Amino acid sequence: MRRLKGALLLAAVALLSVAPTARANPAKINGDGSTYVALAMQQWVADAQTSGLQVNYTPTGSPQGLTHFGQSVVDFAGTEAEYSALGNAGGADQRGYQYVPDVAGAVAVMYNVDDKAGRKVDYLHLSRETIARVFIGDISSWSDPAIAADNGGLQLPDQPITVVYRGGQSGTTALFYDFVQHTVPDRFSSWAARNHLPTNVRIIQLDSAPNFAPKTYALNGSDQIAQYVASNSGKWAIAYDEFGYAKTYHAPAAWVKNQSGEWVLPYAQNISAALEAAQLRPDLSQELAGVYASANPEAYPISAYSYMVTQCASTGDRATCKGPYTNPGVAETLAKWMRYIACDGQVNMARIGYSPLPSNLSQEISNSIARMQGTAPETLSAGNCSNPRFRGSLGEGAASPKDPLAGRVIGGQVVGAGPRTTVAQQNRTATAGAAAGGAGNALAAGSAIAGAGAPAGDVSGAVGRTGAVAAVGGGSGLWRAAAPVAYTRGRPSQPSSVLPAVLFILLLALPPLAVTGGWLARLDALLAE
């Protein structure tokens, strides 16, 4: 009997080790930062409120979000810029932080222009080089030959171009001028030197050089920019802004010529295609040079991920993680809300101007939740996560409309005649590539995996390419395998195969409150009878 008693006591301890730990009551959380992600945040916050979570988010701009997070003014931040763009992490170095991808998006080039007959132009085509030159002032008139050449010889009025830009510090500015720098590097260097702007870090503010183009106009918010360009006041203006705002305010967005010579708009299928070429560093911050020059015929070249910034426990796989939230209720709210963002929150992203995260980055949200709480991560799949990427889809509204200039010859090439790949074709290619590349070919760079397949059904799974880094949807092979992070501390033990019967007896014998104080004494009394 004594031996049985000891075995049952050990079994009870094992049972408790796999039982879920008590969670704190969710507390109100506050965040601010990115306007790029604000339209998605608007939906996510509304859904959080409906489910009983108290979440507030203010679109102040990525740099301010990073600064406020470092100062512990907010519980989380939204950003496209990294702390390196600010020159230092401020108080975030002491607080600790992690970058958590939350959605894919794109910067649209919005405009308001009439043709010589006074008719509104809503089909403007601009090459990457033309765009870059406009936004550094090299091209200053709508009648410039480069614009005419991009549009099959279309002659626009000789009107000065008003370059509308974000006033103050902005992550969208950082993304857009990073694209400009990579597109026309020599011109950019001369322009930056003339205007005393940095070239070693991303430009997050243009206010110090308002004459960077012959005619400029600053506005302080993404919504203000889109409203202005779409209005009569914005005639002859051009601006960079998140695509969702162009859709919201009905401001036309330019068709952009990508590396393969195709003209594309920033719809979800084009954003997703471009971001196959993104490289994600070990901390998940993004390197986008490959995106700007992606050879995928569907790629929209000014695409990027947006991020949340949260605290995280010291787990060993993030040097920037310094400790959990002091208020466990804040962590509980963030965990519930981030789980929603990873799955249900991705369903309607294509409809409002974004693209849902690839499934391996939804898994990274789950990993980040675990890192934040110091627990083991939940493995997401099509069975428990409604992100359409787990099912080989981008969701409703993902497809780009037909190019209105299709069939016309521009720059010696017939518009729309190049090879086009559908989402289904991407999925088939991904499956074949994963088989060819193999899921376990280790690359020399860190823990990156060549051909590391995303979960089944992801339209952007590993694409095997001989002699090249295989894309895994959330970035190039520099992205490590999407397998959940292994935690040694606080990780649940797996029950031994010899205990199931004993555990079953315990579940029947112990009262529901046996896991609270006094359970061992009650068990001891039970066995003594």
CSV table of N, CA and C in Angstrom, one decimal, residues 112-114 134 139-144 147 156-164 213-216 228 233-238:
chain,number,residue,atom,x,y,z
A,112,ASN,N,-2.8,62.9,-58.5
A,112,ASN,CA,-4.0,63.6,-58.9
A,112,ASN,C,-3.6,64.5,-60.1
A,113,VAL,N,-4.0,64.0,-61.3
A,113,VAL,CA,-3.5,64.6,-62.5
A,113,VAL,C,-4.6,64.5,-63.6
A,114,ASP,N,-4.7,65.5,-64.5
A,114,ASP,CA,-5.6,65.5,-65.6
A,114,ASP,C,-4.7,65.4,-66.9
A,134,VAL,N,11.2,61.4,-59.2
A,134,VAL,CA,10.2,62.4,-58.8
A,134,VAL,C,10.4,62.8,-57.4
A,139,ILE,N,12.8,64.9,-61.4
A,139,ILE,CA,11.7,65.1,-62.3
A,139,ILE,C,10.7,66.0,-61.6
A,140,SER,N,10.4,67.2,-62.2
A,140,SER,CA,9.6,68.2,-61.4
A,140,SER,C,8.3,68.6,-62.2
A,141,SER,N,8.1,68.1,-63.4
A,141,SER,CA,7.0,68.5,-64.2
A,141,SER,C,6.2,67.3,-64.8
A,142,TRP,N,4.9,67.4,-64.8
A,142,TRP,CA,4.1,66.3,-65.3
A,142,TRP,C,4.3,66.0,-66.8
A,143,SER,N,4.9,67.0,-67.5
A,143,SER,CA,5.2,66.8,-68.9
A,143,SER,C,6.6,66.2,-69.2
A,144,ASP,N,7.3,65.7,-68.2
A,144,ASP,CA,8.6,65.2,-68.3
A,144,ASP,C,8.6,64.0,-69.3
A,147,ILE,N,7.9,60.4,-67.8
A,147,ILE,CA,6.5,60.1,-67.5
A,147,ILE,C,5.8,59.7,-68.7
A,156,LEU,N,1.2,64.7,-70.8
A,156,LEU,CA,0.5,65.4,-69.8
A,156,LEU,C,0.8,66.9,-69.7
A,157,PRO,N,-0.1,67.7,-69.1
A,157,PRO,CA,0.2,69.1,-69.1
A,157,PRO,C,1.5,69.5,-68.4
A,158,ASP,N,2.0,70.6,-68.8
A,158,ASP,CA,3.3,71.1,-68.3
A,158,ASP,C,3.0,71.8,-66.9
A,159,GLN,N,2.6,71.0,-66.0
A,159,GLN,CA,2.3,71.5,-64.6
A,159,GLN,C,3.4,71.0,-63.6
A,160,PRO,N,3.8,71.9,-62.7
A,160,PRO,CA,4.7,71.4,-61.7
A,160,PRO,C,4.2,70.3,-60.8
A,161,ILE,N,5.0,69.4,-60.5
A,161,ILE,CA,4.6,68.3,-59.6
A,161,ILE,C,4.7,68.7,-58.1
A,162,THR,N,3.7,68.6,-57.4
A,162,THR,CA,3.7,68.9,-55.9
A,162,THR,C,4.0,67.5,-55.2
A,163,VAL,N,5.2,67.4,-54.6
A,163,VAL,CA,5.5,66.2,-53.9
A,163,VAL,C,5.0,66.3,-52.4
A,164,VAL,N,4.0,65.5,-52.1
A,164,VAL,CA,3.4,65.5,-50.8
A,164,VAL,C,4.2,64.5,-49.9
A,213,ALA,N,12.7,68.8,-53.1
A,213,ALA,CA,12.2,68.8,-54.4
A,213,ALA,C,11.7,70.2,-54.7
A,214,PRO,N,11.6,70.6,-56.0
A,214,PRO,CA,11.2,72.0,-56.3
A,214,PRO,C,9.9,72.5,-55.6
A,215,LYS,N,8.9,71.6,-55.5
A,215,LYS,CA,7.6,72.0,-54.9
A,215,LYS,C,7.2,70.9,-54.0
A,216,THR,N,7.1,71.1,-52.7
A,216,THR,CA,6.8,70.1,-51.7
A,216,THR,C,5.6,70.6,-50.8
A,228,TYR,N,-6.1,64.6,-49.1
A,228,TYR,CA,-5.6,65.8,-49.9
A,228,TYR,C,-5.4,65.4,-51.3
A,233,SER,N,-8.1,70.1,-54.1
A,233,SER,CA,-6.9,70.8,-53.6
A,233,SER,C,-5.6,70.1,-54.0
A,234,GLY,N,-5.7,68.8,-54.2
A,234,GLY,CA,-4.5,68.0,-54.5
A,234,GLY,C,-4.2,67.9,-55.9
A,235,LYS,N,-4.8,68.7,-56.8
A,235,LYS,CA,-4.5,68.6,-58.2
A,235,LYS,C,-3.0,68.8,-58.5
A,236,TRP,N,-2.4,68.0,-59.3
A,236,TRP,CA,-1.0,68.0,-59.7
A,236,TRP,C,-0.1,67.5,-58.6
A,237,ALA,N,-0.7,66.8,-57.6
A,237,ALA,CA,0.1,66.3,-56.5
A,237,ALA,C,0.5,64.8,-56.7
A,238,ILE,N,1.5,64.4,-56.0
A,238,ILE,CA,1.9,63.0,-56.0
A,238,ILE,C,2.4,62.7,-54.5
